[in-house]
């Protein structure tokens, strides 16, 4: 690949905004995953769609890899430059382009982060609910089909992206979708680009569906004697149709870690963290129904947080759980698993995982967006200890096999990147080949984030 | 194309289930649209996925067109054989394969109709909400990304299909999606096939998301002085976040037609037809809030129907509105328009359409799924009167132009087929070319439902 040729051409129009500083390259070679630093050859900081199109055209001409970059919080190596190339950092494309409060939608550039978007929206009475924990960029969240704690109520990025502007692999600028709430006008290109991890094109604009800030919000914590009890309560809650805004599981090891990290004193037993959104009366009714279900499953200490600051503390604790778990074993690295199963099989999947962790001796606190059937075991290991690394990898692989055997998926929300590439054929069979066909059709030179998601020969 | 060659081969394994009877061919050349009868050369009645795969392989070898057929209720010519070929009628693949009440999903063969599915589900406490009016097949609804009266609450087929089994253009059988509620495992192939109108493959199995039958349902009718008042009430209702199950508009001409057809006596003014789903208390709260909004917009005669038989009568009236409108002008044909706009522009779109109808003198009662910003004018004309036909076509075209100018789409739910092909470039620009690229990649011989949806040279 002619990366030097691409760099020479891109420099002519980006000037100082094409960076080759060592620290910048290293920063763009890392992520929050366990993959080694793999820096690009240069980092481009475009400010307009036209500049992105020129960058991609230069890369296409030089047959040089081009990789989108949001905030570097992906977990499967999606934005790392394993084959070198040009990293396109969208941090300077971070404007909110149009808010339409009456239509409950907003159009943003990809570099806008979800927290800054919600700050900007506050006065409108609307909010953007998708919350993967990290303050990720909207472009990155779109590219990885992110979800998180609120997907059980508000859906994932798949459900909340109305339309896109995309620079294709040839440098052409296209628009997908409209601001209408529904359409049956041709192939769902929006859906095809959401979750494509930059392998089909670079997203330069995103139109998002917004939701009304709920009239009333209340949060709660509820302890259970066993993970099985907690999960059964979740299953019944979902089946009853209670429109939970959040319903999250922490197992005893996770609770211990957040207690130590955040100075909390929750009993070291499985807990559900809950949030209810609705009218005053609606929230009361939901909570009451949930309380009855929890009581049937020996739920205890059903503790309320209606004050905003208490709610914030609760969800900050949840969002920091990953860091709390890492901090509980200083010096260890984490492999974050991410399986998702039909909810009727959730208890079985978690029990199988816990038994495997126990047998293997790998610490693996479990956290989960259990309303969706999605959970993570945070596998901890000393990465200089090859035996421990091997054991953690083997647990991770068996978790995926368990998920697939139960009718689920290898990744509920973290995506494929390179980390899950090895499971794609098992999960999709011949359909993975169809993904490869689409990739070759839309990116015949294979320049868009090569080595990720599709079969290696695509 | 070697259609005779394909027929000879398919006969060897389908025997009598490959029909060439004149009446059968004509039946499969028609639809509920205004397009002329365009029969296929033969109609295949497969009973298994393997048979579908063999049919497609035979057609691929002979380079013969293959067109999926559900119940023939599509409105843009999607299932008509304008270039001849083999029509694949899924009526013998009408089994419900697996119901998972705990996971609230069901896997069905494509020939199952939505009414028979809901009959089968009744005892489970679950239902499948997508309701386009016609008793369409699930395969057809999936292929055209159908929606209808309940999309405002439960979404369209896009939101309710979890996974598919598809026979691709080469006769390969693939599976897309899983039964997990979410996944970020690669390209969203499910989403790509939903709404692809049989141009990329034939759907042989569909896994659908189900919903809990609501504890309480109540319906209501409410009259307004002007369409503008009614639409403004809808806009505020949606913005308030009232989770309407249905919110439908009938203009005075539609009301007159259903009065005559169904022996009703609604005042001849604009009406909203509403349905609320929820708990007893929730439904009461929703209705009360709606009542306040309606009163602010001079809504009158807010009339309740909580008894199931009254509700059924109300929605039967709505579903028969198309036939009522046709019956109001005996001998005339209908062109059913289907634009969808951001809801803030809905009043403007309807007013523009009404003014155009008035100026042109074409009768065009308006009905709409207005909670989604989607409405239909049923344009009536004598199809032997070329001037009237031309005028109706011109109104339809101006409606699409209006929708696109307001940030909407040429079709909210009826799809493209051949009827909306002429608007694709205007709506999608270069993205239509990307659709053509995908078509060529997945169906290089162009045998899957040729002449529909994608650019003619794809």
Short mmCIF file of N, CA, C and O in Angstrom, two decimals, chain B residues 63-161:
data_model
loop_
_atom_site.label_atom_id
_atom_site.label_comp_id
_atom_site.label_asym_id
_atom_site.label_seq_id
_atom_site.Cartn_x
_atom_site.Cartn_y
_atom_site.Cartn_z
N UNK B 63 -30.90 -18.74 -15.95
CA UNK B 63 -31.02 -17.26 -15.96
C UNK B 63 -32.46 -16.81 -16.16
O UNK B 63 -32.77 -15.98 -17.02
N UNK B 64 -33.33 -17.37 -15.34
CA UNK B 64 -34.76 -17.11 -15.45
C UNK B 64 -35.23 -16.35 -14.21
O UNK B 64 -34.77 -16.63 -13.09
N UNK B 65 -36.12 -15.39 -14.39
CA UNK B 65 -36.59 -14.56 -13.28
C UNK B 65 -37.34 -15.39 -12.24
O UNK B 65 -38.09 -16.31 -12.59
N UNK B 66 -37.16 -15.06 -10.96
CA UNK B 66 -37.87 -15.74 -9.88
C UNK B 66 -38.44 -14.69 -8.93
O UNK B 66 -37.72 -13.77 -8.51
N UNK B 67 -39.73 -14.81 -8.65
CA UNK B 67 -40.47 -13.75 -7.95
C UNK B 67 -41.24 -14.37 -6.79
O UNK B 67 -42.04 -15.29 -6.98
N UNK B 68 -41.01 -13.88 -5.58
CA UNK B 68 -41.73 -14.38 -4.42
C UNK B 68 -43.18 -13.92 -4.42
O UNK B 68 -43.51 -12.83 -4.92
N UNK B 69 -44.08 -14.76 -3.86
CA UNK B 69 -45.51 -14.43 -3.82
C UNK B 69 -46.08 -14.79 -2.44
O UNK B 69 -45.92 -15.92 -1.98
N UNK B 70 -46.72 -13.81 -1.81
CA UNK B 70 -47.34 -14.07 -0.51
C UNK B 70 -48.84 -14.18 -0.65
O UNK B 70 -49.39 -15.26 -0.90
N UNK B 71 -49.55 -13.03 -0.54
CA UNK B 71 -51.01 -13.05 -0.70
C UNK B 71 -51.46 -12.11 -1.81
O UNK B 71 -52.65 -11.93 -2.02
N UNK B 72 -50.50 -11.48 -2.49
CA UNK B 72 -50.87 -10.62 -3.62
C UNK B 72 -51.48 -9.29 -3.22
O UNK B 72 -52.20 -8.67 -4.00
N UNK B 73 -51.19 -8.82 -2.01
CA UNK B 73 -51.80 -7.56 -1.57
C UNK B 73 -50.86 -6.36 -1.66
O UNK B 73 -51.19 -5.28 -1.18
N UNK B 74 -49.70 -6.54 -2.29
CA UNK B 74 -48.79 -5.39 -2.38
C UNK B 74 -49.37 -4.36 -3.33
O UNK B 74 -50.21 -4.65 -4.18
N UNK B 75 -48.91 -3.13 -3.18
CA UNK B 75 -49.56 -2.01 -3.86
C UNK B 75 -48.69 -1.33 -4.92
O UNK B 75 -49.14 -0.39 -5.57
N UNK B 76 -47.46 -1.77 -5.08
CA UNK B 76 -46.60 -1.14 -6.08
C UNK B 76 -46.10 -2.14 -7.12
O UNK B 76 -45.05 -1.96 -7.72
N UNK B 77 -46.84 -3.24 -7.27
CA UNK B 77 -46.48 -4.21 -8.30
C UNK B 77 -45.33 -5.13 -7.91
O UNK B 77 -44.77 -5.83 -8.76
N UNK B 78 -45.00 -5.17 -6.61
CA UNK B 78 -43.81 -5.92 -6.17
C UNK B 78 -43.80 -7.38 -6.61
O UNK B 78 -42.75 -7.94 -6.87
N UNK B 79 -44.98 -8.04 -6.61
CA UNK B 79 -45.01 -9.49 -6.85
C UNK B 79 -45.49 -9.83 -8.25
O UNK B 79 -45.68 -11.00 -8.58
N UNK B 80 -45.68 -8.82 -9.09
CA UNK B 80 -46.14 -9.10 -10.45
C UNK B 80 -44.94 -9.40 -11.35
O UNK B 80 -43.84 -8.89 -11.14
N UNK B 81 -45.21 -10.26 -12.36
CA UNK B 81 -44.11 -10.79 -13.18
C UNK B 81 -44.00 -10.00 -14.49
O UNK B 81 -44.26 -10.53 -15.56
N UNK B 82 -43.57 -8.75 -14.37
CA UNK B 82 -43.55 -7.89 -15.55
C UNK B 82 -42.62 -8.41 -16.64
O UNK B 82 -42.77 -8.07 -17.81
N UNK B 83 -41.65 -9.24 -16.25
CA UNK B 83 -40.75 -9.83 -17.25
C UNK B 83 -40.94 -11.34 -17.33
O UNK B 83 -40.06 -12.06 -17.80
N UNK B 84 -42.08 -11.83 -16.87
CA UNK B 84 -42.31 -13.28 -16.84
C UNK B 84 -41.41 -13.95 -15.82
O UNK B 84 -40.86 -13.29 -14.93
N UNK B 85 -41.29 -15.28 -15.92
CA UNK B 85 -40.45 -16.02 -14.98
C UNK B 85 -41.27 -16.93 -14.09
O UNK B 85 -42.44 -17.23 -14.39
N UNK B 86 -40.65 -17.37 -12.98
CA UNK B 86 -41.31 -18.30 -12.07
C UNK B 86 -41.76 -17.56 -10.83
O UNK B 86 -40.95 -16.94 -10.13
N UNK B 87 -43.06 -17.64 -10.54
CA UNK B 87 -43.58 -17.07 -9.30
C UNK B 87 -43.50 -18.16 -8.22
O UNK B 87 -43.95 -19.28 -8.45
N UNK B 88 -42.92 -17.83 -7.08
CA UNK B 88 -42.79 -18.82 -6.00
C UNK B 88 -43.83 -18.48 -4.93
O UNK B 88 -43.67 -17.51 -4.18
N UNK B 89 -44.90 -19.24 -4.91
CA UNK B 89 -46.04 -19.00 -4.02
C UNK B 89 -45.78 -19.74 -2.70
O UNK B 89 -45.64 -20.96 -2.69
N UNK B 90 -45.74 -18.99 -1.59
CA UNK B 90 -45.38 -19.58 -0.30
C UNK B 90 -46.56 -20.10 0.50
O UNK B 90 -46.43 -20.39 1.68
N UNK B 91 -47.73 -20.24 -0.16
CA UNK B 91 -48.92 -20.60 0.62
C UNK B 91 -48.83 -21.98 1.28
O UNK B 91 -49.50 -22.24 2.27
N UNK B 92 -47.99 -22.86 0.72
CA UNK B 92 -47.83 -24.17 1.36
C UNK B 92 -46.73 -24.17 2.42
O UNK B 92 -46.50 -25.20 3.06
N UNK B 93 -46.05 -23.06 2.57
CA UNK B 93 -45.05 -22.94 3.65
C UNK B 93 -45.65 -22.00 4.68
O UNK B 93 -45.26 -20.85 4.81
N UNK B 94 -46.66 -22.53 5.38
CA UNK B 94 -47.43 -21.67 6.29
C UNK B 94 -47.49 -22.24 7.70
O UNK B 94 -48.51 -22.12 8.38
N UNK B 95 -46.38 -22.86 8.11
CA UNK B 95 -46.37 -23.41 9.46
C UNK B 95 -45.71 -22.45 10.45
O UNK B 95 -44.78 -21.71 10.09
N UNK B 96 -46.22 -22.48 11.67
CA UNK B 96 -45.55 -21.78 12.77
C UNK B 96 -44.55 -22.78 13.33
O UNK B 96 -44.93 -23.86 13.78
N UNK B 97 -43.28 -22.46 13.25
CA UNK B 97 -42.25 -23.46 13.54
C UNK B 97 -41.91 -23.55 15.02
O UNK B 97 -41.63 -24.63 15.53
N UNK B 98 -41.90 -22.43 15.71
CA UNK B 98 -41.55 -22.46 17.14
C UNK B 98 -42.04 -21.18 17.81
O UNK B 98 -41.75 -20.08 17.33
N UNK B 99 -42.79 -21.35 18.89
CA UNK B 99 -43.19 -20.20 19.70
C UNK B 99 -42.36 -20.25 20.98
O UNK B 99 -42.27 -21.30 21.61
N UNK B 100 -41.76 -19.14 21.34
CA UNK B 100 -41.00 -19.04 22.60
C UNK B 100 -41.65 -17.97 23.45
O UNK B 100 -41.23 -16.81 23.41
N UNK B 101 -42.66 -18.36 24.23
CA UNK B 101 -43.38 -17.33 24.99
C UNK B 101 -42.47 -16.59 25.98
O UNK B 101 -42.59 -15.39 26.14
N UNK B 102 -41.54 -17.32 26.61
CA UNK B 102 -40.66 -16.68 27.59
C UNK B 102 -39.78 -15.61 26.95
O UNK B 102 -39.45 -14.62 27.58
N UNK B 103 -39.38 -15.87 25.71
CA UNK B 103 -38.53 -14.90 25.01
C UNK B 103 -39.34 -13.94 24.16
O UNK B 103 -38.77 -13.06 23.52
N UNK B 104 -40.65 -14.14 24.13
CA UNK B 104 -41.51 -13.30 23.35
C UNK B 104 -41.05 -13.23 21.89
O UNK B 104 -40.87 -12.15 21.33
N UNK B 105 -40.85 -14.42 21.30
CA UNK B 105 -40.57 -14.46 19.87
C UNK B 105 -41.20 -15.70 19.26
O UNK B 105 -41.62 -16.62 19.97
N UNK B 106 -41.28 -15.70 17.94
CA UNK B 106 -41.86 -16.81 17.21
C UNK B 106 -41.12 -16.95 15.89
O UNK B 106 -40.69 -15.95 15.32
N UNK B 107 -40.94 -18.20 15.45
CA UNK B 107 -40.34 -18.43 14.14
C UNK B 107 -41.39 -19.05 13.24
O UNK B 107 -42.03 -20.05 13.61
N UNK B 108 -41.59 -18.45 12.08
CA UNK B 108 -42.65 -18.90 11.17
C UNK B 108 -42.12 -19.07 9.76
O UNK B 108 -41.09 -18.50 9.39
N UNK B 109 -42.85 -19.86 9.00
CA UNK B 109 -42.59 -19.90 7.56
C UNK B 109 -43.23 -18.67 6.91
O UNK B 109 -44.16 -18.08 7.49
N UNK B 110 -42.75 -18.28 5.73
CA UNK B 110 -43.20 -17.00 5.16
C UNK B 110 -44.67 -16.96 4.77
O UNK B 110 -45.24 -15.87 4.68
N UNK B 111 -45.29 -18.12 4.55
CA UNK B 111 -46.68 -18.12 4.09
C UNK B 111 -47.71 -17.91 5.19
O UNK B 111 -48.90 -17.75 4.89
N UNK B 112 -47.29 -17.89 6.44
CA UNK B 112 -48.23 -17.63 7.54
C UNK B 112 -48.79 -16.22 7.38
O UNK B 112 -48.03 -15.28 7.15
N UNK B 113 -50.09 -16.07 7.52
CA UNK B 113 -50.65 -14.71 7.47
C UNK B 113 -50.69 -14.12 8.88
O UNK B 113 -50.71 -14.85 9.86
N UNK B 114 -50.75 -12.81 8.94
CA UNK B 114 -50.67 -12.18 10.27
C UNK B 114 -51.90 -12.52 11.10
O UNK B 114 -51.79 -12.68 12.32
N UNK B 115 -53.07 -12.67 10.46
CA UNK B 115 -54.26 -12.99 11.26
C UNK B 115 -54.18 -14.41 11.81
O UNK B 115 -54.53 -14.66 12.96
N UNK B 116 -53.72 -15.35 10.98
CA UNK B 116 -53.64 -16.73 11.49
C UNK B 116 -52.56 -16.83 12.57
O UNK B 116 -52.71 -17.56 13.54
N UNK B 117 -51.49 -16.07 12.43
CA UNK B 117 -50.46 -16.05 13.47
C UNK B 117 -51.06 -15.58 14.79
O UNK B 117 -50.89 -16.21 15.84
N UNK B 118 -51.81 -14.49 14.74
CA UNK B 118 -52.37 -13.96 15.98
C UNK B 118 -53.43 -14.89 16.58
O UNK B 118 -53.56 -14.97 17.81
N UNK B 119 -54.15 -15.59 15.72
CA UNK B 119 -55.09 -16.59 16.26
C UNK B 119 -54.32 -17.66 17.03
O UNK B 119 -54.69 -18.04 18.14
N UNK B 120 -53.24 -18.13 16.43
CA UNK B 120 -52.44 -19.15 17.09
C UNK B 120 -51.80 -18.68 18.38
O UNK B 120 -51.55 -19.46 19.29
N UNK B 121 -51.51 -17.40 18.44
CA UNK B 121 -50.80 -16.87 19.62
C UNK B 121 -51.73 -16.54 20.77
O UNK B 121 -51.28 -16.33 21.89
N UNK B 122 -53.04 -16.51 20.50
CA UNK B 122 -53.98 -15.95 21.47
C UNK B 122 -53.77 -16.49 22.89
O UNK B 122 -53.72 -15.73 23.86
N UNK B 123 -53.61 -17.80 23.00
CA UNK B 123 -53.53 -18.42 24.33
C UNK B 123 -52.22 -18.10 25.06
O UNK B 123 -52.12 -18.31 26.27
N UNK B 124 -51.23 -17.59 24.32
CA UNK B 124 -49.93 -17.34 24.96
C UNK B 124 -49.90 -16.01 25.70
O UNK B 124 -48.94 -15.73 26.43
N UNK B 125 -50.90 -15.15 25.49
CA UNK B 125 -50.85 -13.82 26.09
C UNK B 125 -50.00 -12.85 25.29
O UNK B 125 -49.77 -11.72 25.69
N UNK B 126 -49.54 -13.32 24.13
CA UNK B 126 -48.68 -12.48 23.28
C UNK B 126 -49.39 -12.18 21.97
O UNK B 126 -50.34 -12.87 21.60
N UNK B 127 -48.91 -11.19 21.25
CA UNK B 127 -49.44 -10.94 19.92
C UNK B 127 -48.38 -10.30 19.04
O UNK B 127 -47.38 -9.79 19.54
N UNK B 128 -48.64 -10.40 17.73
CA UNK B 128 -47.75 -9.76 16.76
C UNK B 128 -48.47 -8.51 16.25
O UNK B 128 -49.52 -8.61 15.61
N UNK B 129 -47.94 -7.32 16.55
CA UNK B 129 -48.74 -6.11 16.38
C UNK B 129 -48.77 -5.51 14.98
O UNK B 129 -49.69 -4.74 14.69
N UNK B 130 -47.80 -5.81 14.12
CA UNK B 130 -47.74 -5.05 12.86
C UNK B 130 -48.99 -5.36 12.04
O UNK B 130 -49.32 -6.53 11.82
N UNK B 131 -49.67 -4.31 11.61
CA UNK B 131 -51.01 -4.46 11.05
C UNK B 131 -51.21 -3.54 9.85
O UNK B 131 -51.67 -2.40 9.98
N UNK B 132 -50.89 -4.04 8.65
CA UNK B 132 -51.05 -3.21 7.46
C UNK B 132 -52.48 -3.16 6.93
O UNK B 132 -52.72 -2.58 5.88
N UNK B 133 -53.43 -3.77 7.65
CA UNK B 133 -54.80 -3.78 7.15
C UNK B 133 -55.09 -5.09 6.46
O UNK B 133 -55.82 -5.93 6.98
N UNK B 134 -54.48 -5.32 5.31
CA UNK B 134 -54.67 -6.58 4.59
C UNK B 134 -54.17 -7.75 5.44
O UNK B 134 -53.26 -7.58 6.25
N UNK B 135 -54.78 -8.90 5.23
CA UNK B 135 -54.30 -10.10 5.93
C UNK B 135 -53.12 -10.68 5.14
O UNK B 135 -53.19 -11.76 4.57
N UNK B 136 -52.03 -9.92 5.15
CA UNK B 136 -50.87 -10.26 4.33
C UNK B 136 -50.09 -11.41 4.95
O UNK B 136 -50.29 -11.76 6.12
N UNK B 137 -49.19 -11.99 4.16
CA UNK B 137 -48.32 -13.03 4.70
C UNK B 137 -47.12 -12.37 5.39
O UNK B 137 -46.71 -11.26 5.04
N UNK B 138 -46.57 -13.10 6.35
CA UNK B 138 -45.41 -12.56 7.07
C UNK B 138 -44.22 -12.40 6.13
O UNK B 138 -43.47 -11.42 6.22
N UNK B 139 -44.07 -13.33 5.18
CA UNK B 139 -42.98 -13.19 4.21
C UNK B 139 -43.12 -11.93 3.37
O UNK B 139 -42.15 -11.20 3.16
N UNK B 140 -44.33 -11.68 2.92
CA UNK B 140 -44.58 -10.48 2.11
C UNK B 140 -44.39 -9.21 2.94
O UNK B 140 -43.78 -8.24 2.48
N UNK B 141 -44.89 -9.23 4.16
CA UNK B 141 -44.73 -8.06 5.03
C UNK B 141 -43.25 -7.77 5.31
O UNK B 141 -42.83 -6.62 5.38
N UNK B 142 -42.49 -8.85 5.48
CA UNK B 142 -41.05 -8.69 5.73
C UNK B 142 -40.38 -8.11 4.49
O UNK B 142 -39.57 -7.18 4.57
N UNK B 143 -40.74 -8.65 3.33
CA UNK B 143 -40.10 -8.23 2.08
C UNK B 143 -40.39 -6.78 1.72
O UNK B 143 -39.57 -6.14 1.07
N UNK B 144 -41.57 -6.30 2.13
CA UNK B 144 -41.91 -4.91 1.77
C UNK B 144 -41.74 -3.95 2.94
O UNK B 144 -42.08 -2.79 2.83
N UNK B 145 -41.20 -4.43 4.05
CA UNK B 145 -41.03 -3.61 5.26
C UNK B 145 -42.36 -2.93 5.61
O UNK B 145 -42.45 -1.70 5.77
N UNK B 146 -43.40 -3.75 5.75
CA UNK B 146 -44.75 -3.25 5.99
C UNK B 146 -44.87 -2.60 7.37
O UNK B 146 -44.07 -2.86 8.26
N UNK B 147 -45.89 -1.77 7.51
CA UNK B 147 -46.18 -1.24 8.85
C UNK B 147 -47.67 -1.12 9.03
O UNK B 147 -48.35 -2.14 9.10
N UNK B 148 -48.26 0.07 9.09
CA UNK B 148 -49.71 0.17 9.27
C UNK B 148 -50.09 0.90 10.53
O UNK B 148 -49.32 1.72 11.04
N UNK B 149 -51.29 0.58 11.03
CA UNK B 149 -51.89 1.42 12.07
C UNK B 149 -51.15 1.38 13.41
O UNK B 149 -51.29 2.32 14.19
N UNK B 150 -50.41 0.34 13.72
CA UNK B 150 -49.83 0.23 15.05
C UNK B 150 -48.34 0.60 15.10
O UNK B 150 -47.71 0.49 16.16
N UNK B 151 -47.78 1.03 13.97
CA UNK B 151 -46.33 1.30 13.93
C UNK B 151 -45.95 2.41 14.89
O UNK B 151 -44.83 2.43 15.41
N UNK B 152 -46.86 3.33 15.14
CA UNK B 152 -46.55 4.46 16.02
C UNK B 152 -46.14 3.96 17.41
O UNK B 152 -45.29 4.58 18.07
N UNK B 153 -46.65 2.82 17.83
CA UNK B 153 -46.28 2.27 19.13
C UNK B 153 -45.29 1.11 19.02
O UNK B 153 -44.32 1.04 19.77
N UNK B 154 -45.55 0.20 18.07
CA UNK B 154 -44.79 -1.06 18.05
C UNK B 154 -43.74 -1.13 16.95
O UNK B 154 -43.02 -2.12 16.85
N UNK B 155 -43.65 -0.10 16.12
CA UNK B 155 -42.66 -0.10 15.05
C UNK B 155 -43.13 -0.85 13.81
O UNK B 155 -44.25 -1.38 13.76
N UNK B 156 -42.27 -0.88 12.81
CA UNK B 156 -42.58 -1.51 11.53
C UNK B 156 -41.95 -2.90 11.51
O UNK B 156 -41.39 -3.35 12.50
N UNK B 157 -41.99 -3.56 10.36
CA UNK B 157 -41.31 -4.86 10.24
C UNK B 157 -39.82 -4.72 10.51
O UNK B 157 -39.18 -5.64 11.02
N UNK B 158 -39.25 -3.57 10.18
CA UNK B 158 -37.83 -3.34 10.47
C UNK B 158 -37.53 -3.58 11.95
O UNK B 158 -36.49 -4.12 12.31
N UNK B 159 -38.45 -3.17 12.80
CA UNK B 159 -38.22 -3.24 14.25
C UNK B 159 -38.63 -4.57 14.84
O UNK B 159 -38.34 -4.84 16.00
N UNK B 160 -39.36 -5.38 14.08
CA UNK B 160 -39.95 -6.58 14.67
C UNK B 160 -39.47 -7.89 14.05
O UNK B 160 -39.99 -8.94 14.40
N UNK B 161 -38.50 -7.82 13.16
CA UNK B 161 -37.90 -9.04 12.63
C UNK B 161 -36.55 -9.23 13.31
O UNK B 161 -35.68 -8.36 13.24
#
